[in-house]
Each structure stands twice: as structure tokens, then as C-alpha cells.
C-alpha positions as a Markdown table, in Angstrom:
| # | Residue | x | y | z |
|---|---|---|---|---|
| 1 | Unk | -11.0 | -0.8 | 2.5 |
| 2 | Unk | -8.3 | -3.6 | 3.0 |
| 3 | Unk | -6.3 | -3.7 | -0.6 |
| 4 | Unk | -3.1 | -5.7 | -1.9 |
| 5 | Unk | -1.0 | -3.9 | -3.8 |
| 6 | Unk | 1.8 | -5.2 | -6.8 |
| 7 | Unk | 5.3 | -4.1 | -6.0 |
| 8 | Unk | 8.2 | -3.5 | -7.3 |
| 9 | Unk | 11.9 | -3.6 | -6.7 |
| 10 | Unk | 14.4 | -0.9 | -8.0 |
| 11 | Unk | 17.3 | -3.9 | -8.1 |
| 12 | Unk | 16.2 | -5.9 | -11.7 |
| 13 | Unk | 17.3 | -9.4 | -10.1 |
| 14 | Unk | 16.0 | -9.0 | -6.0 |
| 15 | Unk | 13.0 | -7.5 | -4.4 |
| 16 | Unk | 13.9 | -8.8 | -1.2 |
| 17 | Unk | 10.8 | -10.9 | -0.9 |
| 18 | Unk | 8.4 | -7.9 | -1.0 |
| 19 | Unk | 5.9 | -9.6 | -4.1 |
| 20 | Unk | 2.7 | -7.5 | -2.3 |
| 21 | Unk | 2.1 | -4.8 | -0.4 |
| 22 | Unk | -1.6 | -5.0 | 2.2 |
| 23 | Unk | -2.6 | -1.5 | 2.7 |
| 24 | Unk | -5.7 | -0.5 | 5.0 |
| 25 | Unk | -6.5 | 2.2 | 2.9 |
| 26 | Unk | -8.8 | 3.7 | 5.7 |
| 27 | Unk | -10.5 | 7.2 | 5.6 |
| 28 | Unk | -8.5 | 9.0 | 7.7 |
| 29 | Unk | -5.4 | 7.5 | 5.5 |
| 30 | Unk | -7.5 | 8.5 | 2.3 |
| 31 | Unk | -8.4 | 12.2 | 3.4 |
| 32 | Unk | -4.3 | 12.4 | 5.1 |
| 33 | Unk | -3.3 | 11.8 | 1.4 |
| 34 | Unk | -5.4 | 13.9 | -0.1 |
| 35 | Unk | -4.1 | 16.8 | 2.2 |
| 36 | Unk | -0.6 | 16.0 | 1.1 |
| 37 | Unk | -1.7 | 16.0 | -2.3 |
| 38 | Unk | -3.8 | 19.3 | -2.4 |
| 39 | Unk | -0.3 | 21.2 | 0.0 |
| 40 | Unk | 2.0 | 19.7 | -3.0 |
| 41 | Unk | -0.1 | 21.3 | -5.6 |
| 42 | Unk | -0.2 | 24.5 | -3.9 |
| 43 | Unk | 3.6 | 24.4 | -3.3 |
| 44 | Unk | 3.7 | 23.4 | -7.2 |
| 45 | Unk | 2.3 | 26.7 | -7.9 |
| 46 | Unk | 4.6 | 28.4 | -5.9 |
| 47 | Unk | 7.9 | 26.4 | -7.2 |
| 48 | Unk | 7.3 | 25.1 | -10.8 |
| 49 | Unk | 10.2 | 22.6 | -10.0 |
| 50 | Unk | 8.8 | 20.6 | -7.3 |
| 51 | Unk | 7.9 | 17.0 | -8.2 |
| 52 | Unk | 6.7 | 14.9 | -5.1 |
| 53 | Unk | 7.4 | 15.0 | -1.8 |
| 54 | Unk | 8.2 | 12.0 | 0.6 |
| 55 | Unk | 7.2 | 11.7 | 3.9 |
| 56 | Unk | 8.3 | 9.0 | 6.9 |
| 57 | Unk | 4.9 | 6.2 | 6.9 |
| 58 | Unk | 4.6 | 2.9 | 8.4 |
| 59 | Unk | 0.8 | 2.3 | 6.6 |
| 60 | Unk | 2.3 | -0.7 | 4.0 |
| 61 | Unk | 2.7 | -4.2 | 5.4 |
| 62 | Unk | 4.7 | -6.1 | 2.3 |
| 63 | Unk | 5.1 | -10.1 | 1.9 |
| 64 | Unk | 5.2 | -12.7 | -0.3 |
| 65 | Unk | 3.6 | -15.7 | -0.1 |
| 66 | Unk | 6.6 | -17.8 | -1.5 |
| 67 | Unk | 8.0 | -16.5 | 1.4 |
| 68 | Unk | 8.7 | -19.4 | 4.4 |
| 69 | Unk | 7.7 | -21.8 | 1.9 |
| 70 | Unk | 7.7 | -24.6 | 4.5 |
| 71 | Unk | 4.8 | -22.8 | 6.0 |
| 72 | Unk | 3.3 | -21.8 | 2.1 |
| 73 | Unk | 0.5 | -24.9 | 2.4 |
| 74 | Unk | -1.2 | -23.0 | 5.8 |
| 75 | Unk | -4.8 | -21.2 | 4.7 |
| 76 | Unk | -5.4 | -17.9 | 5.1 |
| 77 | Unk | -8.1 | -17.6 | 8.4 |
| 78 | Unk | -11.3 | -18.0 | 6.9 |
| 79 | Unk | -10.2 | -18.6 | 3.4 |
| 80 | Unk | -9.9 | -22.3 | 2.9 |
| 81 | Unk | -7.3 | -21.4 | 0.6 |
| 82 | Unk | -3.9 | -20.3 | 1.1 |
| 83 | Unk | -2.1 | -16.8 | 0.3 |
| 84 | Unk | -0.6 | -18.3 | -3.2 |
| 85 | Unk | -4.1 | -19.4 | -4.3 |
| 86 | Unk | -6.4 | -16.5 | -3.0 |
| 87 | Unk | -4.2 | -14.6 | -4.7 |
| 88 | Unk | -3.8 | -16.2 | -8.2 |
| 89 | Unk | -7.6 | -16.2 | -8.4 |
| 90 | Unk | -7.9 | -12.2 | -7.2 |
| 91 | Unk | -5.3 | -11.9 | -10.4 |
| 92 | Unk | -3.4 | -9.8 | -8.6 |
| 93 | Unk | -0.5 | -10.3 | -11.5 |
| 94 | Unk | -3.0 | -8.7 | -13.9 |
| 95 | Unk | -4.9 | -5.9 | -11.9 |
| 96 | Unk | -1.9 | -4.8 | -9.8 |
| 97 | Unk | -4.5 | -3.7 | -7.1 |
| 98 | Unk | -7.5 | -5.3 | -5.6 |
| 99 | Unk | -9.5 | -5.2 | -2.7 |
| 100 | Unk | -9.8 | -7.8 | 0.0 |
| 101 | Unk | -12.3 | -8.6 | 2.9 |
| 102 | Unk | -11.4 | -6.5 | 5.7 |
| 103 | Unk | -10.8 | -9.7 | 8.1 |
| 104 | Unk | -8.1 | -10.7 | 5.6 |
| 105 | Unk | -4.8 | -11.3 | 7.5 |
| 106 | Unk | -1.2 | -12.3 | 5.6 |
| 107 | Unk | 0.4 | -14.6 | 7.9 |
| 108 | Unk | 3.1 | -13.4 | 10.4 |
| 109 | Unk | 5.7 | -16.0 | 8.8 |
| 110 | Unk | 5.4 | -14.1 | 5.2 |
| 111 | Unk | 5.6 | -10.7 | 6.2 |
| 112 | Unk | 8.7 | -9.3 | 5.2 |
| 113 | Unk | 10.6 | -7.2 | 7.4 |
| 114 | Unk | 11.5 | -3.4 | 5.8 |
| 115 | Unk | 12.9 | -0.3 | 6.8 |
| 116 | Unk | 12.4 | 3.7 | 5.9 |
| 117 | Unk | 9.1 | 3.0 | 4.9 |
| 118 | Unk | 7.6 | 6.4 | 3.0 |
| 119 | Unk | 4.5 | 7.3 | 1.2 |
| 120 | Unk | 5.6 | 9.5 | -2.1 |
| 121 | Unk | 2.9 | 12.0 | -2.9 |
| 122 | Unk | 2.3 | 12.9 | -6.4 |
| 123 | Unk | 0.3 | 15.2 | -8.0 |
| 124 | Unk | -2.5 | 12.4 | -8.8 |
| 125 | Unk | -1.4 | 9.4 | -6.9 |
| 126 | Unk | 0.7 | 8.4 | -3.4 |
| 127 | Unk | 2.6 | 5.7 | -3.5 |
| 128 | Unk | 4.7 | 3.4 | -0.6 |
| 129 | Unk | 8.5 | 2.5 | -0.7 |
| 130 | Unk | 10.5 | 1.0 | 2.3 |
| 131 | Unk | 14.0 | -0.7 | 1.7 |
| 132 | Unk | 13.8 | -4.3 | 2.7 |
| 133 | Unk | 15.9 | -5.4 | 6.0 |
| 134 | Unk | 19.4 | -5.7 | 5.3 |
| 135 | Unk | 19.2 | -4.2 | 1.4 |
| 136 | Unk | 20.7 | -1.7 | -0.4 |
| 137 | Unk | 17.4 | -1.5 | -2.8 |
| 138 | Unk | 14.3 | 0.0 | -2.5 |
| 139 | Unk | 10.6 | -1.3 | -3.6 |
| 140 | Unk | 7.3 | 0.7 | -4.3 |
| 141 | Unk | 3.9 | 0.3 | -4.6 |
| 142 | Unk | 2.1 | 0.2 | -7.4 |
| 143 | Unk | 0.2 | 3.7 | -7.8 |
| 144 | Unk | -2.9 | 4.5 | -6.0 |
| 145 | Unk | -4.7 | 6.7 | -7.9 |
| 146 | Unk | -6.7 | 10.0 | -6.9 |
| 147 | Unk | -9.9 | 8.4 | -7.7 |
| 148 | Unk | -9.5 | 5.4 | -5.5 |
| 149 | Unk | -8.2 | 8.1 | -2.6 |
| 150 | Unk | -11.7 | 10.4 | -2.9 |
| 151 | Unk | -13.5 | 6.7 | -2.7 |
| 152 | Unk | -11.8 | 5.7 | 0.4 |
| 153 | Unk | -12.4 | 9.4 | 1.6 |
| 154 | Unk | -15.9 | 9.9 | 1.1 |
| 155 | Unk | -17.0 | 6.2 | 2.8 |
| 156 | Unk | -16.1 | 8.1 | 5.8 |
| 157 | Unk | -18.3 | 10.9 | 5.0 |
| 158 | Unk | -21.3 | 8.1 | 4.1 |
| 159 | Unk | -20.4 | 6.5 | 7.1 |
| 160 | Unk | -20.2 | 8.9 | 10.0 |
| 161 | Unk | -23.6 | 10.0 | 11.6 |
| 162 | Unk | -24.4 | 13.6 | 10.8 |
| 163 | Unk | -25.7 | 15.8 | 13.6 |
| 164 | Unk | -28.7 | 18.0 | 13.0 |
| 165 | Unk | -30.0 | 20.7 | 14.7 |
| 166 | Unk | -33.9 | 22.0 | 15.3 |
């Protein structure tokens, strides 16, 4: 499941061009998460104090389709729209996360380049930061949600032949 997520920027005036986040919020990623989320709960019940945990991840590719704005007219492969206008009518604005064919593709010149990317587990919900290149400001993901995780996870257990024996 290919999905674009909103983001935002810890600096009030700058996100450093990071508008969206594409995530391919694969099974393996899903059940990964989950893990993370099920070994901070069980260090919650052994330290009351602990909050979320951060760990190094390079899963979140962010851009901005006002990005390169020469290049902002190009469609999106397959689309016969381009990135600004696929997604005004997926209202990402509105939904803050929605899915996307799994072909879909942001173009190389609107991907913005980041650094120390992270996925910040939570108790019910990961989310991705990074600091954008050359910033002293980081930005994050909108929150993906345990539900959405357990969906992600359990295509893979739809999906994957199961072996039975006589």
C-alpha cells in the first residue's frame, strides 16, 4: 500500500519544501512497526516514564510539488495530470493521508533532499521526521495509526500462500 502523507515542519514560517511525505507502507514495514510498538509497550510496563522511542529509518521519501516549479507542468507517469492536480483532487489538504496506486512515482526533480530520517514509535501510531538538507528544523508525518498498521500487516498474511500438510 503506496500512501502520501501531510507534513509538518517544527519552524512556523519554513518546512524546507517537505509539503508530503510517499510512504510504501509494505507488510514487512507494517508488522516491523508493530514490533516496535508491542517492545515499547512492554518497556512502558517496566518504566512508567517512557514515551516513544526513535529509531534511525530511511522508509519516507518527502517533496513538494511546488517544488522546481519550472518543471511543476510535467504529469505524473500514467496520470495525465500533474503532482499539484492529482493531489488537489485526492484532498490530501483535508484527509492528511491517502492511498495511491502502487505505480505512482513523485518526480525526481520534487523530491526533497533530508537528513536523520527516524520513525517515532508511539504507543498507537509511528510516525517519520527527517531534518531537511541544510536546516536546523525538523518535519514529521502526519500520524499513522494502529489500525492502518494491522491493515497493511494482515494483506501479507491474505497474500502469502499457506502450506498444508496431509
Amino acid at each position: 500500500m503506496r500512501i502520501i502523507l501531510k507534513v509538518s515542519s517544527s519552524n512556523e514560517h519554513c518546512n524546507g519544501g517537505c509539503e508530503f511525505a510517499l510512504l510504501d507502507l509494505a507488510p514487512n514495514l507494517a508488522m516491523l512497526a508493530l514490533g516496535r510498538i508491542a517492545t515499547l509497550k512492554e518497556q512502558k510496563s517496566l518504566d512508567p516514564d517512557i514515551d516513544e522511542v526513535y529509531y534511525w529509518a530511511y522508509f519516507a521519501e518527502y517533496f513538494s510539488p511546488w517544488e522546481d516549479t519550472a518543471s511543476s507542468a510535467e504529469e505524473v507517469e500514467g496520470t495525465g495530470m500533474t503532482l499539484e492536480e492529482m493531489l488537489d483532487e485526492l484532498s490530501i489538504e483535508e484527509k492528511e493521508i491517502v492511498c495511491v496506486p502502487e505505480t505512482f512515482e513523485v518526480p525526481p526533480h520534487q523530491i526533497v533532499r533530508v537528513e536523520c530520517n527516524q520513525m517515532v514509535v508511539r504507543l498507537d501510531s509511528i510516525v517519520f521526521m527527517a531534518i531537511p538538507k541544510h536546516a536546523s528544523f525538523y518535519v514529521q508525518t502526519v500520524e499513522l495509526p494502529l489500525a492502518m498498521l494491522e491493515a497493511a500487516a494482515a494483506t501479507s498474511a491474505s497474500s502469502t500462500p499457506r502450506l498444508t500438510y496431509q
